[in-house]
Amino acid sequence: VSASALTDAQSGTIDFTVNNRSYNSDRAESYYFSYPYTRAKYGIYSKTGTTYKTFEEVAEAGKKVFGSAGNNVTNAIENYNKANPKNQITIEYTELDTSAKIPYYASGEYVEIGDLPVLYSYAKAYPDGYSQLTLTNIDDTYVSANITSSATSHLLFGKVNKNSDSLRKEISEVIKQLHDDGTLKKLSEELVGFDVSPLDSDYVYLN
């Protein structure tokens, strides 16, 4: 992984690049996408004794969230608010660090919405604080419809190399095998703390 990895793959200097690359139509013009090796998954931390599974439930309960400009979850909540002017989630933009936010979550006034691996890292760093909270996973279908439509990550192979398509298919079959035998799930649980392996339906060539 380097700052020039995408251009190196595009020029043929390297065979492929990997760094949580999600699909978009512009990239598809220059790169072949492998089968996915991970899927972004999200959850909601709330005061113990409460659970929220969707933005709608958070809004209806009158809960607030902390946000930061450009964050994918913050962007998704902003879009939700635009589409639901009568049932909005209050976003408080802040640069507070995680430890300073925990008392707000524990009070029940705020909830924390985020990517599961990131939330897991917070809980691991601040076990006492997060022991006061309950984590509820957000359904994959809801994530795709409301947070990100490009939830999977792929290896990218520059189309300039004549063997790029065959190489991505060869490597993709290995990725699929690791998914089918449960290795991806096992590794993600061991290394990330949650199952962030792709869904069976994710294993299609996007281009």
mmCIF file of C-alpha atoms in Angstrom:
data_model
loop_
_atom_site.group_PDB
_atom_site.id
_atom_site.type_symbol
_atom_site.label_atom_id
_atom_site.label_comp_id
_atom_site.label_asym_id
_atom_site.label_seq_id
_atom_site.Cartn_x
_atom_site.Cartn_y
_atom_site.Cartn_z
ATOM 1 C CA VAL A 1 0.000 0.000 0.000
ATOM 2 C CA SER A 2 1.380 3.419 -0.971
ATOM 3 C CA ALA A 3 0.109 6.822 -2.016
ATOM 4 C CA SER A 4 0.773 5.916 -5.646
ATOM 5 C CA ALA A 5 -0.735 2.410 -5.521
ATOM 6 C CA LEU A 6 -3.759 3.271 -7.658
ATOM 7 C CA THR A 7 -1.725 4.968 -10.373
ATOM 8 C CA ASP A 8 0.895 2.202 -10.213
ATOM 9 C CA ALA A 9 -1.810 -0.412 -10.805
ATOM 10 C CA GLN A 10 -3.342 1.680 -13.564
ATOM 11 C CA SER A 11 0.009 2.045 -15.335
ATOM 12 C CA GLY A 12 0.924 -1.616 -14.928
ATOM 13 C CA THR A 13 3.864 -1.007 -12.576
ATOM 14 C CA ILE A 14 2.195 -3.359 -10.085
ATOM 15 C CA ASP A 15 -0.357 -6.110 -10.710
ATOM 16 C CA PHE A 16 -3.002 -4.911 -8.259
ATOM 17 C CA THR A 17 -3.678 -2.737 -5.234
ATOM 18 C CA VAL A 18 -5.587 -3.416 -2.032
ATOM 19 C CA ASN A 19 -6.668 -0.809 0.533
ATOM 20 C CA ASN A 20 -10.423 -0.996 1.249
ATOM 21 C CA ARG A 21 -11.199 0.030 -2.324
ATOM 22 C CA SER A 22 -14.952 0.241 -2.923
ATOM 23 C CA TYR A 23 -16.668 0.205 -6.289
ATOM 24 C CA ASN A 24 -17.583 3.257 -8.298
ATOM 25 C CA SER A 25 -18.214 3.649 -12.010
ATOM 26 C CA ASP A 26 -15.221 5.948 -12.570
ATOM 27 C CA ARG A 27 -12.791 3.410 -11.120
ATOM 28 C CA ALA A 28 -14.411 0.645 -13.146
ATOM 29 C CA GLU A 29 -13.236 2.368 -16.326
ATOM 30 C CA SER A 30 -9.580 1.837 -15.369
ATOM 31 C CA TYR A 31 -9.586 -1.196 -13.069
ATOM 32 C CA TYR A 32 -11.005 -4.686 -12.805
ATOM 33 C CA PHE A 33 -12.586 -5.392 -9.414
ATOM 34 C CA SER A 34 -11.951 -8.707 -7.689
ATOM 35 C CA TYR A 35 -14.483 -10.535 -5.594
ATOM 36 C CA PRO A 36 -14.843 -8.717 -2.249
ATOM 37 C CA TYR A 37 -12.840 -9.709 0.798
ATOM 38 C CA THR A 38 -14.677 -7.592 3.368
ATOM 39 C CA ARG A 39 -18.000 -5.788 3.856
ATOM 40 C CA ALA A 40 -18.546 -2.603 5.839
ATOM 41 C CA LYS A 41 -20.901 -3.275 8.733
ATOM 42 C CA TYR A 42 -22.349 -0.818 11.200
ATOM 43 C CA GLY A 43 -23.816 -0.716 14.670
ATOM 44 C CA ILE A 44 -25.372 1.593 17.254
ATOM 45 C CA TYR A 45 -24.108 1.926 20.814
ATOM 46 C CA SER A 46 -26.708 3.140 23.299
ATOM 47 C CA LYS A 47 -27.292 3.231 27.038
ATOM 48 C CA THR A 48 -27.606 -0.274 28.469
ATOM 49 C CA GLY A 49 -31.230 -1.344 28.434
ATOM 50 C CA THR A 50 -31.995 0.359 25.127
ATOM 51 C CA THR A 51 -31.585 -0.772 21.521
ATOM 52 C CA TYR A 52 -31.885 1.101 18.231
ATOM 53 C CA LYS A 53 -31.567 -0.589 14.856
ATOM 54 C CA THR A 54 -32.272 2.247 12.390
ATOM 55 C CA PHE A 55 -32.010 5.989 11.948
ATOM 56 C CA GLU A 56 -35.802 6.127 12.218
ATOM 57 C CA GLU A 57 -35.739 4.538 15.669
ATOM 58 C CA VAL A 58 -32.985 6.906 16.833
ATOM 59 C CA ALA A 59 -34.946 9.913 15.591
ATOM 60 C CA GLU A 60 -38.254 8.767 17.065
ATOM 61 C CA ALA A 61 -36.571 8.310 20.452
ATOM 62 C CA GLY A 62 -35.204 11.858 20.285
ATOM 63 C CA LYS A 63 -31.580 10.755 20.588
ATOM 64 C CA LYS A 64 -28.681 12.918 19.441
ATOM 65 C CA VAL A 65 -25.442 11.930 17.720
ATOM 66 C CA PHE A 66 -21.996 13.458 17.491
ATOM 67 C CA GLY A 67 -20.851 14.092 13.944
ATOM 68 C CA SER A 68 -17.824 15.163 11.960
ATOM 69 C CA ALA A 69 -17.820 16.698 8.491
ATOM 70 C CA GLY A 70 -17.070 14.227 5.715
ATOM 71 C CA ASN A 71 -17.608 11.124 7.850
ATOM 72 C CA ASN A 72 -19.661 8.559 5.920
ATOM 73 C CA VAL A 73 -22.108 7.967 8.785
ATOM 74 C CA THR A 74 -22.534 11.696 9.385
ATOM 75 C CA ASN A 75 -23.182 12.166 5.660
ATOM 76 C CA ALA A 76 -25.750 9.375 5.748
ATOM 77 C CA ILE A 77 -27.560 10.948 8.715
ATOM 78 C CA GLU A 78 -27.519 14.345 6.981
ATOM 79 C CA ASN A 79 -29.134 12.732 3.933
ATOM 80 C CA TYR A 80 -31.666 10.998 6.169
ATOM 81 C CA ASN A 81 -32.542 14.336 7.795
ATOM 82 C CA LYS A 82 -33.075 15.984 4.406
ATOM 83 C CA ALA A 83 -35.473 13.205 3.436
ATOM 84 C CA ASN A 84 -37.250 13.228 6.808
ATOM 85 C CA PRO A 85 -37.694 16.866 7.882
ATOM 86 C CA LYS A 86 -40.354 15.941 10.453
ATOM 87 C CA ASN A 87 -38.372 13.132 12.080
ATOM 88 C CA GLN A 88 -34.744 14.288 12.154
ATOM 89 C CA ILE A 89 -31.760 13.208 14.210
ATOM 90 C CA THR A 90 -29.973 16.081 15.948
ATOM 91 C CA ILE A 91 -26.306 16.105 14.915
ATOM 92 C CA GLU A 92 -23.814 17.901 17.144
ATOM 93 C CA TYR A 93 -20.615 18.536 15.227
ATOM 94 C CA THR A 94 -17.656 18.187 17.541
ATOM 95 C CA GLU A 95 -13.980 17.375 17.784
ATOM 96 C CA LEU A 96 -14.319 15.758 21.225
ATOM 97 C CA ASP A 97 -12.284 12.591 21.598
ATOM 98 C CA THR A 98 -13.987 9.281 22.276
ATOM 99 C CA SER A 99 -13.330 9.220 26.008
ATOM 100 C CA ALA A 100 -15.077 12.585 26.401
ATOM 101 C CA LYS A 101 -18.145 11.363 24.506
ATOM 102 C CA ILE A 102 -18.747 8.240 26.612
ATOM 103 C CA PRO A 103 -20.585 10.026 29.498
ATOM 104 C CA TYR A 104 -23.038 11.457 26.948
ATOM 105 C CA TYR A 105 -23.757 7.985 25.596
ATOM 106 C CA ALA A 106 -24.071 6.534 29.090
ATOM 107 C CA SER A 107 -26.563 9.265 30.029
ATOM 108 C CA GLY A 108 -28.887 8.068 27.297
ATOM 109 C CA GLU A 109 -29.077 11.471 25.617
ATOM 110 C CA TYR A 110 -26.789 10.465 22.738
ATOM 111 C CA VAL A 111 -26.142 7.285 20.777
ATOM 112 C CA GLU A 112 -23.038 6.356 18.788
ATOM 113 C CA ILE A 113 -23.431 5.125 15.227
ATOM 114 C CA GLY A 114 -20.385 3.790 13.410
ATOM 115 C CA ASP A 115 -18.490 1.098 11.557
ATOM 116 C CA LEU A 116 -18.287 -2.064 13.678
ATOM 117 C CA PRO A 117 -14.489 -2.450 13.623
ATOM 118 C CA VAL A 118 -14.098 1.183 14.686
ATOM 119 C CA LEU A 119 -16.660 0.791 17.461
ATOM 120 C CA TYR A 120 -14.904 -2.385 18.565
ATOM 121 C CA SER A 121 -11.591 -0.533 18.805
ATOM 122 C CA TYR A 122 -13.228 2.130 20.997
ATOM 123 C CA ALA A 123 -14.775 -0.479 23.277
ATOM 124 C CA LYS A 124 -11.422 -2.218 23.585
ATOM 125 C CA ALA A 125 -9.653 1.057 24.408
ATOM 126 C CA TYR A 126 -12.255 2.173 26.964
ATOM 127 C CA PRO A 127 -13.733 -1.030 28.447
ATOM 128 C CA ASP A 128 -15.104 0.597 31.612
ATOM 129 C CA GLY A 129 -16.997 3.247 29.702
ATOM 130 C CA TYR A 130 -18.381 0.931 27.049
ATOM 131 C CA SER A 131 -19.483 -1.603 29.663
ATOM 132 C CA GLN A 132 -22.301 0.890 30.330
ATOM 133 C CA LEU A 133 -23.497 0.646 26.723
ATOM 134 C CA THR A 134 -25.273 -1.880 24.508
ATOM 135 C CA LEU A 135 -24.265 -2.524 20.896
ATOM 136 C CA THR A 136 -26.945 -3.275 18.313
ATOM 137 C CA ASN A 137 -25.904 -4.299 14.798
ATOM 138 C CA ILE A 138 -27.544 -2.541 11.859
ATOM 139 C CA ASP A 139 -28.941 -4.942 9.272
ATOM 140 C CA ASP A 140 -26.852 -5.250 6.088
ATOM 141 C CA THR A 141 -29.840 -4.409 3.891
ATOM 142 C CA TYR A 142 -30.440 -1.203 5.833
ATOM 143 C CA VAL A 143 -26.736 -0.295 5.553
ATOM 144 C CA SER A 144 -26.801 -0.694 1.767
ATOM 145 C CA ALA A 145 -29.978 1.362 1.433
ATOM 146 C CA ASN A 146 -29.207 4.124 3.919
ATOM 147 C CA ILE A 147 -25.486 4.377 4.748
ATOM 148 C CA THR A 148 -23.444 3.184 1.793
ATOM 149 C CA SER A 149 -24.351 1.402 -1.422
ATOM 150 C CA SER A 150 -20.694 0.425 -1.919
ATOM 151 C CA ALA A 151 -20.198 -1.587 1.238
ATOM 152 C CA THR A 152 -17.688 -4.125 -0.072
ATOM 153 C CA SER A 153 -13.913 -3.794 -0.540
ATOM 154 C CA HIS A 154 -11.998 -5.243 -3.479
ATOM 155 C CA LEU A 155 -8.570 -5.722 -5.026
ATOM 156 C CA LEU A 156 -8.119 -3.468 -8.071
ATOM 157 C CA PHE A 157 -6.268 -4.644 -11.190
ATOM 158 C CA GLY A 158 -5.181 -2.070 -13.769
ATOM 159 C CA LYS A 159 -6.745 -2.801 -17.149
ATOM 160 C CA VAL A 160 -3.552 -1.854 -18.989
ATOM 161 C CA ASN A 161 -2.040 -5.294 -18.310
ATOM 162 C CA LYS A 162 -3.352 -7.875 -20.780
ATOM 163 C CA ASN A 163 -3.461 -10.573 -18.110
ATOM 164 C CA SER A 164 -5.230 -8.438 -15.480
ATOM 165 C CA ASP A 165 -8.674 -9.949 -16.037
ATOM 166 C CA SER A 166 -7.458 -13.532 -15.808
ATOM 167 C CA LEU A 167 -5.319 -12.720 -12.748
ATOM 168 C CA ARG A 168 -8.207 -11.067 -10.885
ATOM 169 C CA LYS A 169 -10.406 -14.093 -11.622
ATOM 170 C CA GLU A 170 -7.716 -16.481 -10.397
ATOM 171 C CA ILE A 171 -7.274 -14.544 -7.159
ATOM 172 C CA SER A 172 -11.022 -14.048 -6.805
ATOM 173 C CA GLU A 173 -11.605 -17.780 -6.802
ATOM 174 C CA VAL A 174 -9.192 -18.109 -3.869
ATOM 175 C CA ILE A 175 -11.031 -15.311 -2.020
ATOM 176 C CA LYS A 176 -14.335 -17.106 -2.684
ATOM 177 C CA GLN A 177 -12.881 -20.367 -1.381
ATOM 178 C CA LEU A 178 -11.736 -18.619 1.813
ATOM 179 C CA HIS A 179 -15.278 -17.289 2.190
ATOM 180 C CA ASP A 180 -16.933 -20.641 1.541
ATOM 181 C CA ASP A 181 -14.789 -22.564 4.026
ATOM 182 C CA GLY A 182 -15.298 -19.935 6.734
ATOM 183 C CA THR A 183 -11.715 -18.643 6.807
ATOM 184 C CA LEU A 184 -12.660 -15.018 6.077
ATOM 185 C CA LYS A 185 -15.248 -15.059 8.851
ATOM 186 C CA LYS A 186 -12.783 -16.630 11.299
ATOM 187 C CA LEU A 187 -10.014 -14.160 10.476
ATOM 188 C CA SER A 188 -12.306 -11.138 10.716
ATOM 189 C CA GLU A 189 -13.590 -12.231 14.116
ATOM 190 C CA GLU A 190 -10.039 -12.832 15.359
ATOM 191 C CA LEU A 191 -8.465 -9.678 13.941
ATOM 192 C CA VAL A 192 -11.338 -7.185 13.880
ATOM 193 C CA GLY A 193 -13.611 -8.494 16.610
ATOM 194 C CA PHE A 194 -16.658 -8.914 14.365
ATOM 195 C CA ASP A 195 -17.653 -10.859 11.293
ATOM 196 C CA VAL A 196 -17.070 -8.408 8.456
ATOM 197 C CA SER A 197 -16.892 -11.048 5.737
ATOM 198 C CA PRO A 198 -18.993 -10.422 2.617
ATOM 199 C CA LEU A 199 -22.447 -11.883 2.047
ATOM 200 C CA ASP A 200 -22.927 -14.832 -0.305
ATOM 201 C CA SER A 201 -24.731 -12.485 -2.695
ATOM 202 C CA ASP A 202 -21.666 -10.192 -2.876
ATOM 203 C CA TYR A 203 -19.685 -12.706 -4.894
ATOM 204 C CA VAL A 204 -20.294 -11.398 -8.395
ATOM 205 C CA TYR A 205 -17.933 -9.595 -10.760
ATOM 206 C CA LEU A 206 -18.831 -5.901 -10.753
ATOM 207 C CA ASN A 207 -17.133 -5.270 -14.105
#
